[in-house]
């Protein structure tokens, strides 16, 4: 969670209004099987103001986390977007923070890092959503192969399905604007979703933790 999760709840409502929160029965890769809730965070690209606001919020929080007595985010030289969902997040952040952006070329068997970078620089990885952390782990491995350092990852939504623990074991500190549980709690308390949708989703998250 972030420094100011309550002030980030506008994002939960924005995602809901954009139709980015769906309920049903979804299998999302290898980690989320039979999930009753699906988040399509990429729909933010249809709301430029919300996308800009997200990038500004991430920048403010990163600066605050870096400025702590015991910094919670390491200093970095580059922002790396995870294809494809993380590219628009990283691009928006790059424009606001004026930090150069890199990314892995999607669709190639070999890892090709696009952008301008130098050996030994540090990159923070950004994505729109994290479930088990596999995409971030793979991106970090490729960046490290290219001679870059990776210490942190920042995402909009953490689905809370093992990513934080998996990334920590890989030496990566994960930060998220919101967690799926916080989003569900907000939507339920605001009367935007049915109690059955909320209950099934929370039970699914809790079952994954046991």
mmCIF file with all atom_site columns, N, CA, C and O in Angstrom, residues 34-79:
data_model
loop_
_atom_site.group_PDB
_atom_site.id
_atom_site.type_symbol
_atom_site.label_atom_id
_atom_site.label_alt_id
_atom_site.label_comp_id
_atom_site.label_asym_id
_atom_site.label_entity_id
_atom_site.label_seq_id
_atom_site.pdbx_PDB_ins_code
_atom_site.Cartn_x
_atom_site.Cartn_y
_atom_site.Cartn_z
_atom_site.occupancy
_atom_site.B_iso_or_equiv
_atom_site.pdbx_formal_charge
_atom_site.auth_seq_id
_atom_site.auth_comp_id
_atom_site.auth_asym_id
_atom_site.auth_atom_id
_atom_site.pdbx_PDB_model_num
ATOM 1   N N  . UNK A 1 34 ? -10.116 -18.979 -12.098 1.00 0.00 ? 34 UNK A N  1
ATOM 2   C CA . UNK A 1 34 ? -11.457 -18.917 -11.534 1.00 0.00 ? 34 UNK A CA 1
ATOM 3   C C  . UNK A 1 34 ? -11.703 -17.680 -10.706 1.00 0.00 ? 34 UNK A C  1
ATOM 4   O O  . UNK A 1 34 ? -12.470 -17.710 -9.741  1.00 0.00 ? 34 UNK A O  1
ATOM 5   N N  . UNK A 1 35 ? -11.092 -16.570 -11.087 1.00 0.00 ? 35 UNK A N  1
ATOM 6   C CA . UNK A 1 35 ? -11.270 -15.326 -10.340 1.00 0.00 ? 35 UNK A CA 1
ATOM 7   C C  . UNK A 1 35 ? -12.651 -14.734 -10.602 1.00 0.00 ? 35 UNK A C  1
ATOM 8   O O  . UNK A 1 35 ? -13.080 -14.630 -11.756 1.00 0.00 ? 35 UNK A O  1
ATOM 9   N N  . UNK A 1 36 ? -13.365 -14.312 -9.550  1.00 0.00 ? 36 UNK A N  1
ATOM 10  C CA . UNK A 1 36 ? -14.693 -13.708 -9.743  1.00 0.00 ? 36 UNK A CA 1
ATOM 11  C C  . UNK A 1 36 ? -14.633 -12.241 -10.142 1.00 0.00 ? 36 UNK A C  1
ATOM 12  O O  . UNK A 1 36 ? -15.667 -11.640 -10.405 1.00 0.00 ? 36 UNK A O  1
ATOM 13  N N  . UNK A 1 37 ? -13.433 -11.667 -10.179 1.00 0.00 ? 37 UNK A N  1
ATOM 14  C CA . UNK A 1 37 ? -13.308 -10.248 -10.525 1.00 0.00 ? 37 UNK A CA 1
ATOM 15  C C  . UNK A 1 37 ? -12.147 -10.057 -11.493 1.00 0.00 ? 37 UNK A C  1
ATOM 16  O O  . UNK A 1 37 ? -11.112 -10.712 -11.390 1.00 0.00 ? 37 UNK A O  1
ATOM 17  N N  . UNK A 1 38 ? -12.366 -9.173  -12.456 1.00 0.00 ? 38 UNK A N  1
ATOM 18  C CA . UNK A 1 38 ? -11.357 -8.876  -13.475 1.00 0.00 ? 38 UNK A CA 1
ATOM 19  C C  . UNK A 1 38 ? -11.183 -7.368  -13.564 1.00 0.00 ? 38 UNK A C  1
ATOM 20  O O  . UNK A 1 38 ? -12.162 -6.618  -13.600 1.00 0.00 ? 38 UNK A O  1
ATOM 21  N N  . UNK A 1 39 ? -9.943  -6.924  -13.568 1.00 0.00 ? 39 UNK A N  1
ATOM 22  C CA . UNK A 1 39 ? -9.639  -5.499  -13.692 1.00 0.00 ? 39 UNK A CA 1
ATOM 23  C C  . UNK A 1 39 ? -8.937  -5.247  -15.019 1.00 0.00 ? 39 UNK A C  1
ATOM 24  O O  . UNK A 1 39 ? -7.867  -5.804  -15.271 1.00 0.00 ? 39 UNK A O  1
ATOM 25  N N  . UNK A 1 40 ? -9.524  -4.427  -15.863 1.00 0.00 ? 40 UNK A N  1
ATOM 26  C CA . UNK A 1 40 ? -8.906  -4.046  -17.133 1.00 0.00 ? 40 UNK A CA 1
ATOM 27  C C  . UNK A 1 40 ? -8.411  -2.604  -17.003 1.00 0.00 ? 40 UNK A C  1
ATOM 28  O O  . UNK A 1 40 ? -9.040  -1.666  -17.486 1.00 0.00 ? 40 UNK A O  1
ATOM 29  N N  . UNK A 1 41 ? -7.267  -2.471  -16.331 1.00 0.00 ? 41 UNK A N  1
ATOM 30  C CA . UNK A 1 41 ? -6.740  -1.143  -16.018 1.00 0.00 ? 41 UNK A CA 1
ATOM 31  C C  . UNK A 1 41 ? -6.333  -0.382  -17.275 1.00 0.00 ? 41 UNK A C  1
ATOM 32  O O  . UNK A 1 41 ? -6.246  0.843   -17.270 1.00 0.00 ? 41 UNK A O  1
ATOM 33  N N  . UNK A 1 42 ? -6.135  -1.098  -18.370 1.00 0.00 ? 42 UNK A N  1
ATOM 34  C CA . UNK A 1 42 ? -5.736  -0.431  -19.611 1.00 0.00 ? 42 UNK A CA 1
ATOM 35  C C  . UNK A 1 42 ? -6.791  0.552   -20.110 1.00 0.00 ? 42 UNK A C  1
ATOM 36  O O  . UNK A 1 42 ? -6.504  1.411   -20.948 1.00 0.00 ? 42 UNK A O  1
ATOM 37  N N  . UNK A 1 43 ? -8.007  0.421   -19.615 1.00 0.00 ? 43 UNK A N  1
ATOM 38  C CA . UNK A 1 43 ? -9.060  1.346   -20.048 1.00 0.00 ? 43 UNK A CA 1
ATOM 39  C C  . UNK A 1 43 ? -8.778  2.783   -19.630 1.00 0.00 ? 43 UNK A C  1
ATOM 40  O O  . UNK A 1 43 ? -9.449  3.708   -20.085 1.00 0.00 ? 43 UNK A O  1
ATOM 41  N N  . UNK A 1 44 ? -7.786  2.980   -18.770 1.00 0.00 ? 44 UNK A N  1
ATOM 42  C CA . UNK A 1 44 ? -7.415  4.345   -18.386 1.00 0.00 ? 44 UNK A CA 1
ATOM 43  C C  . UNK A 1 44 ? -6.982  5.181   -19.584 1.00 0.00 ? 44 UNK A C  1
ATOM 44  O O  . UNK A 1 44 ? -7.076  6.407   -19.548 1.00 0.00 ? 44 UNK A O  1
ATOM 45  N N  . UNK A 1 45 ? -6.514  4.520   -20.643 1.00 0.00 ? 45 UNK A N  1
ATOM 46  C CA . UNK A 1 45 ? -6.082  5.294   -21.806 1.00 0.00 ? 45 UNK A CA 1
ATOM 47  C C  . UNK A 1 45 ? -7.265  6.001   -22.458 1.00 0.00 ? 45 UNK A C  1
ATOM 48  O O  . UNK A 1 45 ? -7.074  6.915   -23.261 1.00 0.00 ? 45 UNK A O  1
ATOM 49  N N  . UNK A 1 46 ? -8.482  5.587   -22.117 1.00 0.00 ? 46 UNK A N  1
ATOM 50  C CA . UNK A 1 46 ? -9.673  6.264   -22.627 1.00 0.00 ? 46 UNK A CA 1
ATOM 51  C C  . UNK A 1 46 ? -10.071 7.470   -21.803 1.00 0.00 ? 46 UNK A C  1
ATOM 52  O O  . UNK A 1 46 ? -11.077 8.126   -22.078 1.00 0.00 ? 46 UNK A O  1
ATOM 53  N N  . UNK A 1 47 ? -9.274  7.777   -20.768 1.00 0.00 ? 47 UNK A N  1
ATOM 54  C CA . UNK A 1 47 ? -9.563  8.906   -19.882 1.00 0.00 ? 47 UNK A CA 1
ATOM 55  C C  . UNK A 1 47 ? -8.242  9.641   -19.614 1.00 0.00 ? 47 UNK A C  1
ATOM 56  O O  . UNK A 1 47 ? -7.602  9.426   -18.581 1.00 0.00 ? 47 UNK A O  1
ATOM 57  N N  . UNK A 1 48 ? -7.798  10.487  -20.558 1.00 0.00 ? 48 UNK A N  1
ATOM 58  C CA . UNK A 1 48 ? -6.492  11.134  -20.434 1.00 0.00 ? 48 UNK A CA 1
ATOM 59  C C  . UNK A 1 48 ? -6.288  11.894  -19.126 1.00 0.00 ? 48 UNK A C  1
ATOM 60  O O  . UNK A 1 48 ? -5.176  11.892  -18.572 1.00 0.00 ? 48 UNK A O  1
ATOM 61  N N  . UNK A 1 49 ? -7.327  12.525  -18.614 1.00 0.00 ? 49 UNK A N  1
ATOM 62  C CA . UNK A 1 49 ? -7.181  13.274  -17.368 1.00 0.00 ? 49 UNK A CA 1
ATOM 63  C C  . UNK A 1 49 ? -6.860  12.340  -16.205 1.00 0.00 ? 49 UNK A C  1
ATOM 64  O O  . UNK A 1 49 ? -5.991  12.638  -15.373 1.00 0.00 ? 49 UNK A O  1
ATOM 65  N N  . UNK A 1 50 ? -7.545  11.194  -16.149 1.00 0.00 ? 50 UNK A N  1
ATOM 66  C CA . UNK A 1 50 ? -7.278  10.218  -15.094 1.00 0.00 ? 50 UNK A CA 1
ATOM 67  C C  . UNK A 1 50 ? -5.878  9.639   -15.238 1.00 0.00 ? 50 UNK A C  1
ATOM 68  O O  . UNK A 1 50 ? -5.172  9.438   -14.241 1.00 0.00 ? 50 UNK A O  1
ATOM 69  N N  . UNK A 1 51 ? -5.448  9.377   -16.463 1.00 0.00 ? 51 UNK A N  1
ATOM 70  C CA . UNK A 1 51 ? -4.113  8.838   -16.696 1.00 0.00 ? 51 UNK A CA 1
ATOM 71  C C  . UNK A 1 51 ? -3.052  9.835   -16.251 1.00 0.00 ? 51 UNK A C  1
ATOM 72  O O  . UNK A 1 51 ? -2.070  9.467   -15.600 1.00 0.00 ? 51 UNK A O  1
ATOM 73  N N  . UNK A 1 52 ? -3.259  11.101  -16.596 1.00 0.00 ? 52 UNK A N  1
ATOM 74  C CA . UNK A 1 52 ? -2.324  12.151  -16.153 1.00 0.00 ? 52 UNK A CA 1
ATOM 75  C C  . UNK A 1 52 ? -2.299  12.233  -14.632 1.00 0.00 ? 52 UNK A C  1
ATOM 76  O O  . UNK A 1 52 ? -1.228  12.348  -14.020 1.00 0.00 ? 52 UNK A O  1
ATOM 77  N N  . UNK A 1 53 ? -3.469  12.165  -14.026 1.00 0.00 ? 53 UNK A N  1
ATOM 78  C CA . UNK A 1 53 ? -3.546  12.273  -12.563 1.00 0.00 ? 53 UNK A CA 1
ATOM 79  C C  . UNK A 1 53 ? -2.839  11.103  -11.883 1.00 0.00 ? 53 UNK A C  1
ATOM 80  O O  . UNK A 1 53 ? -2.173  11.275  -10.863 1.00 0.00 ? 53 UNK A O  1
ATOM 81  N N  . UNK A 1 54 ? -2.981  9.910   -12.452 1.00 0.00 ? 54 UNK A N  1
ATOM 82  C CA . UNK A 1 54 ? -2.299  8.732   -11.915 1.00 0.00 ? 54 UNK A CA 1
ATOM 83  C C  . UNK A 1 54 ? -0.785  8.926   -11.968 1.00 0.00 ? 54 UNK A C  1
ATOM 84  O O  . UNK A 1 54 ? -0.063  8.642   -11.002 1.00 0.00 ? 54 UNK A O  1
ATOM 85  N N  . UNK A 1 55 ? -0.290  9.391   -13.103 1.00 0.00 ? 55 UNK A N  1
ATOM 86  C CA . UNK A 1 55 ? 1.148   9.587   -13.254 1.00 0.00 ? 55 UNK A CA 1
ATOM 87  C C  . UNK A 1 55 ? 1.670   10.628  -12.270 1.00 0.00 ? 55 UNK A C  1
ATOM 88  O O  . UNK A 1 55 ? 2.742   10.454  -11.671 1.00 0.00 ? 55 UNK A O  1
ATOM 89  N N  . UNK A 1 56 ? 0.910   11.708  -12.081 1.00 0.00 ? 56 UNK A N  1
ATOM 90  C CA . UNK A 1 56 ? 1.315   12.747  -11.140 1.00 0.00 ? 56 UNK A CA 1
ATOM 91  C C  . UNK A 1 56 ? 1.316   12.212  -9.710  1.00 0.00 ? 56 UNK A C  1
ATOM 92  O O  . UNK A 1 56 ? 2.218   12.500  -8.916  1.00 0.00 ? 56 UNK A O  1
ATOM 93  N N  . UNK A 1 57 ? 0.312   11.409  -9.381  1.00 0.00 ? 57 UNK A N  1
ATOM 94  C CA . UNK A 1 57 ? 0.219   10.809  -8.054  1.00 0.00 ? 57 UNK A CA 1
ATOM 95  C C  . UNK A 1 57 ? 1.409   9.881   -7.802  1.00 0.00 ? 57 UNK A C  1
ATOM 96  O O  . UNK A 1 57 ? 2.027   9.910   -6.733  1.00 0.00 ? 57 UNK A O  1
ATOM 97  N N  . UNK A 1 58 ? 1.741   9.057   -8.782  1.00 0.00 ? 58 UNK A N  1
ATOM 98  C CA . UNK A 1 58 ? 2.878   8.147   -8.639  1.00 0.00 ? 58 UNK A CA 1
ATOM 99  C C  . UNK A 1 58 ? 4.171   8.925   -8.439  1.00 0.00 ? 58 UNK A C  1
ATOM 100 O O  . UNK A 1 58 ? 5.011   8.568   -7.606  1.00 0.00 ? 58 UNK A O  1
ATOM 101 N N  . UNK A 1 59 ? 4.317   9.996   -9.176  1.00 0.00 ? 59 UNK A N  1
ATOM 102 C CA . UNK A 1 59 ? 5.520   10.822  -9.035  1.00 0.00 ? 59 UNK A CA 1
ATOM 103 C C  . UNK A 1 59 ? 5.610   11.416  -7.628  1.00 0.00 ? 59 UNK A C  1
ATOM 104 O O  . UNK A 1 59 ? 6.662   11.357  -6.985  1.00 0.00 ? 59 UNK A O  1
ATOM 105 N N  . UNK A 1 60 ? 4.496   11.962  -7.147  1.00 0.00 ? 60 UNK A N  1
ATOM 106 C CA . UNK A 1 60 ? 4.493   12.562  -5.808  1.00 0.00 ? 60 UNK A CA 1
ATOM 107 C C  . UNK A 1 60 ? 4.818   11.517  -4.739  1.00 0.00 ? 60 UNK A C  1
ATOM 108 O O  . UNK A 1 60 ? 5.576   11.789  -3.790  1.00 0.00 ? 60 UNK A O  1
ATOM 109 N N  . UNK A 1 61 ? 4.254   10.338  -4.862  1.00 0.00 ? 61 UNK A N  1
ATOM 110 C CA . UNK A 1 61 ? 4.485   9.307   -3.855  1.00 0.00 ? 61 UNK A CA 1
ATOM 111 C C  . UNK A 1 61 ? 5.916   8.785   -3.895  1.00 0.00 ? 61 UNK A C  1
ATOM 112 O O  . UNK A 1 61 ? 6.532   8.526   -2.857  1.00 0.00 ? 61 UNK A O  1
ATOM 113 N N  . UNK A 1 62 ? 6.464   8.637   -5.091  1.00 0.00 ? 62 UNK A N  1
ATOM 114 C CA . UNK A 1 62 ? 7.848   8.185   -5.205  1.00 0.00 ? 62 UNK A CA 1
ATOM 115 C C  . UNK A 1 62 ? 8.794   9.199   -4.575  1.00 0.00 ? 62 UNK A C  1
ATOM 116 O O  . UNK A 1 62 ? 9.711   8.839   -3.822  1.00 0.00 ? 62 UNK A O  1
ATOM 117 N N  . UNK A 1 63 ? 8.565   10.481  -4.846  1.00 0.00 ? 63 UNK A N  1
ATOM 118 C CA . UNK A 1 63 ? 9.404   11.530  -4.247  1.00 0.00 ? 63 UNK A CA 1
ATOM 119 C C  . UNK A 1 63 ? 9.311   11.476  -2.726  1.00 0.00 ? 63 UNK A C  1
ATOM 120 O O  . UNK A 1 63 ? 10.319  11.584  -2.015  1.00 0.00 ? 63 UNK A O  1
ATOM 121 N N  . UNK A 1 64 ? 8.086   11.285  -2.211  1.00 0.00 ? 64 UNK A N  1
ATOM 122 C CA . UNK A 1 64 ? 7.896   11.217  -0.758  1.00 0.00 ? 64 UNK A CA 1
ATOM 123 C C  . UNK A 1 64 ? 8.589   9.992   -0.171  1.00 0.00 ? 64 UNK A C  1
ATOM 124 O O  . UNK A 1 64 ? 9.232   10.073  0.888   1.00 0.00 ? 64 UNK A O  1
ATOM 125 N N  . UNK A 1 65 ? 8.473   8.852   -0.834  1.00 0.00 ? 65 UNK A N  1
ATOM 126 C CA . UNK A 1 65 ? 9.085   7.616   -0.345  1.00 0.00 ? 65 UNK A CA 1
ATOM 127 C C  . UNK A 1 65 ? 10.608  7.696   -0.386  1.00 0.00 ? 65 UNK A C  1
ATOM 128 O O  . UNK A 1 65 ? 11.297  7.159   0.486   1.00 0.00 ? 65 UNK A O  1
ATOM 129 N N  . UNK A 1 66 ? 11.125  8.376   -1.390  1.00 0.00 ? 66 UNK A N  1
ATOM 130 C CA . UNK A 1 66 ? 12.579  8.538   -1.487  1.00 0.00 ? 66 UNK A CA 1
ATOM 131 C C  . UNK A 1 66 ? 13.110  9.528   -0.456  1.00 0.00 ? 66 UNK A C  1
ATOM 132 O O  . UNK A 1 66 ? 14.271  9.461   -0.060  1.00 0.00 ? 66 UNK A O  1
ATOM 133 N N  . UNK A 1 67 ? 12.240  10.439  -0.004  1.00 0.00 ? 67 UNK A N  1
ATOM 134 C CA . UNK A 1 67 ? 12.666  11.475  0.927   1.00 0.00 ? 67 UNK A CA 1
ATOM 135 C C  . UNK A 1 67 ? 12.572  11.089  2.388   1.00 0.00 ? 67 UNK A C  1
ATOM 136 O O  . UNK A 1 67 ? 12.893  11.899  3.268   1.00 0.00 ? 67 UNK A O  1
ATOM 137 N N  . UNK A 1 68 ? 12.133  9.873   2.675   1.00 0.00 ? 68 UNK A N  1
ATOM 138 C CA . UNK A 1 68 ? 12.027  9.428   4.062   1.00 0.00 ? 68 UNK A CA 1
ATOM 139 C C  . UNK A 1 68 ? 13.406  9.257   4.696   1.00 0.00 ? 68 UNK A C  1
ATOM 140 O O  . UNK A 1 68 ? 14.418  9.092   4.001   1.00 0.00 ? 68 UNK A O  1
ATOM 141 N N  . UNK A 1 69 ? 13.439  9.298   6.030   1.00 0.00 ? 69 UNK A N  1
ATOM 142 C CA . UNK A 1 69 ? 14.699  9.083   6.739   1.00 0.00 ? 69 UNK A CA 1
ATOM 143 C C  . UNK A 1 69 ? 15.328  7.753   6.322   1.00 0.00 ? 69 UNK A C  1
ATOM 144 O O  . UNK A 1 69 ? 16.533  7.653   6.129   1.00 0.00 ? 69 UNK A O  1
ATOM 145 N N  . UNK A 1 70 ? 14.463  6.731   6.218   1.00 0.00 ? 70 UNK A N  1
ATOM 146 C CA . UNK A 1 70 ? 14.875  5.441   5.658   1.00 0.00 ? 70 UNK A CA 1
ATOM 147 C C  . UNK A 1 70 ? 14.121  5.268   4.343   1.00 0.00 ? 70 UNK A C  1
ATOM 148 O O  . UNK A 1 70 ? 12.975  4.803   4.338   1.00 0.00 ? 70 UNK A O  1
ATOM 149 N N  . UNK A 1 71 ? 14.726  5.683   3.227   1.00 0.00 ? 71 UNK A N  1
ATOM 150 C CA . UNK A 1 71 ? 14.028  5.687   1.936   1.00 0.00 ? 71 UNK A CA 1
ATOM 151 C C  . UNK A 1 71 ? 13.379  4.348   1.604   1.00 0.00 ? 71 UNK A C  1
ATOM 152 O O  . UNK A 1 71 ? 13.979  3.287   1.790   1.00 0.00 ? 71 UNK A O  1
ATOM 153 N N  . UNK A 1 72 ? 12.125  4.430   1.122   1.00 0.00 ? 72 UNK A N  1
ATOM 154 C CA . UNK A 1 72 ? 11.368  3.238   0.774   1.00 0.00 ? 72 UNK A CA 1
ATOM 155 C C  . UNK A 1 72 ? 11.431  2.911   -0.713  1.00 0.00 ? 72 UNK A C  1
ATOM 156 O O  . UNK A 1 72 ? 10.955  1.863   -1.140  1.00 0.00 ? 72 UNK A O  1
ATOM 157 N N  . UNK A 1 73 ? 11.988  3.819   -1.493  1.00 0.00 ? 73 UNK A N  1
ATOM 158 C CA . UNK A 1 73 ? 12.224  3.599   -2.917  1.00 0.00 ? 73 UNK A CA 1
ATOM 159 C C  . UNK A 1 73 ? 13.616  4.111   -3.241  1.00 0.00 ? 73 UNK A C  1
ATOM 160 O O  . UNK A 1 73 ? 13.973  5.230   -2.860  1.00 0.00 ? 73 UNK A O  1
ATOM 161 N N  . UNK A 1 74 ? 14.406  3.295   -3.932  1.00 0.00 ? 74 UNK A N  1
ATOM 162 C CA . UNK A 1 74 ? 15.768  3.692   -4.275  1.00 0.00 ? 74 UNK A CA 1
ATOM 163 C C  . UNK A 1 74 ? 15.767  4.762   -5.370  1.00 0.00 ? 74 UNK A C  1
ATOM 164 O O  . UNK A 1 74 ? 14.811  4.875   -6.144  1.00 0.00 ? 74 UNK A O  1
ATOM 165 N N  . UNK A 1 75 ? 16.819  5.537   -5.427  1.00 0.00 ? 75 UNK A N  1
ATOM 166 C CA . UNK A 1 75 ? 16.983  6.491   -6.520  1.00 0.00 ? 75 UNK A CA 1
ATOM 167 C C  . UNK A 1 75 ? 17.151  5.712   -7.825  1.00 0.00 ? 75 UNK A C  1
ATOM 168 O O  . UNK A 1 75 ? 17.708  4.615   -7.847  1.00 0.00 ? 75 UNK A O  1
ATOM 169 N N  . UNK A 1 76 ? 16.637  6.256   -8.929  1.00 0.00 ? 76 UNK A N  1
ATOM 170 C CA . UNK A 1 76 ? 16.735  5.552   -10.207 1.00 0.00 ? 76 UNK A CA 1
ATOM 171 C C  . UNK A 1 76 ? 16.964  6.543   -11.335 1.00 0.00 ? 76 UNK A C  1
ATOM 172 O O  . UNK A 1 76 ? 16.696  7.746   -11.211 1.00 0.00 ? 76 UNK A O  1
ATOM 173 N N  . UNK A 1 77 ? 17.478  6.015   -12.440 1.00 0.00 ? 77 UNK A N  1
ATOM 174 C CA . UNK A 1 77 ? 17.811  6.830   -13.612 1.00 0.00 ? 77 UNK A CA 1
ATOM 175 C C  . UNK A 1 77 ? 16.809  6.675   -14.744 1.00 0.00 ? 77 UNK A C  1
ATOM 176 O O  . UNK A 1 77 ? 16.706  7.540   -15.610 1.00 0.00 ? 77 UNK A O  1
ATOM 177 N N  . UNK A 1 78 ? 16.082  5.532   -14.738 1.00 0.00 ? 78 UNK A N  1
ATOM 178 C CA . UNK A 1 78 ? 15.212  5.184   -15.851 1.00 0.00 ? 78 UNK A CA 1
ATOM 179 C C  . UNK A 1 78 ? 13.908  4.596   -15.342 1.00 0.00 ? 78 UNK A C  1
ATOM 180 O O  . UNK A 1 78 ? 13.855  4.030   -14.248 1.00 0.00 ? 78 UNK A O  1
ATOM 181 N N  . UNK A 1 79 ? 12.861  4.714   -16.150 1.00 0.00 ? 79 UNK A N  1
ATOM 182 C CA . UNK A 1 79 ? 11.595  4.032   -15.852 1.00 0.00 ? 79 UNK A CA 1
ATOM 183 C C  . UNK A 1 79 ? 11.361  3.015   -16.968 1.00 0.00 ? 79 UNK A C  1
ATOM 184 O O  . UNK A 1 79 ? 11.457  3.349   -18.151 1.00 0.00 ? 79 UNK A O  1
#
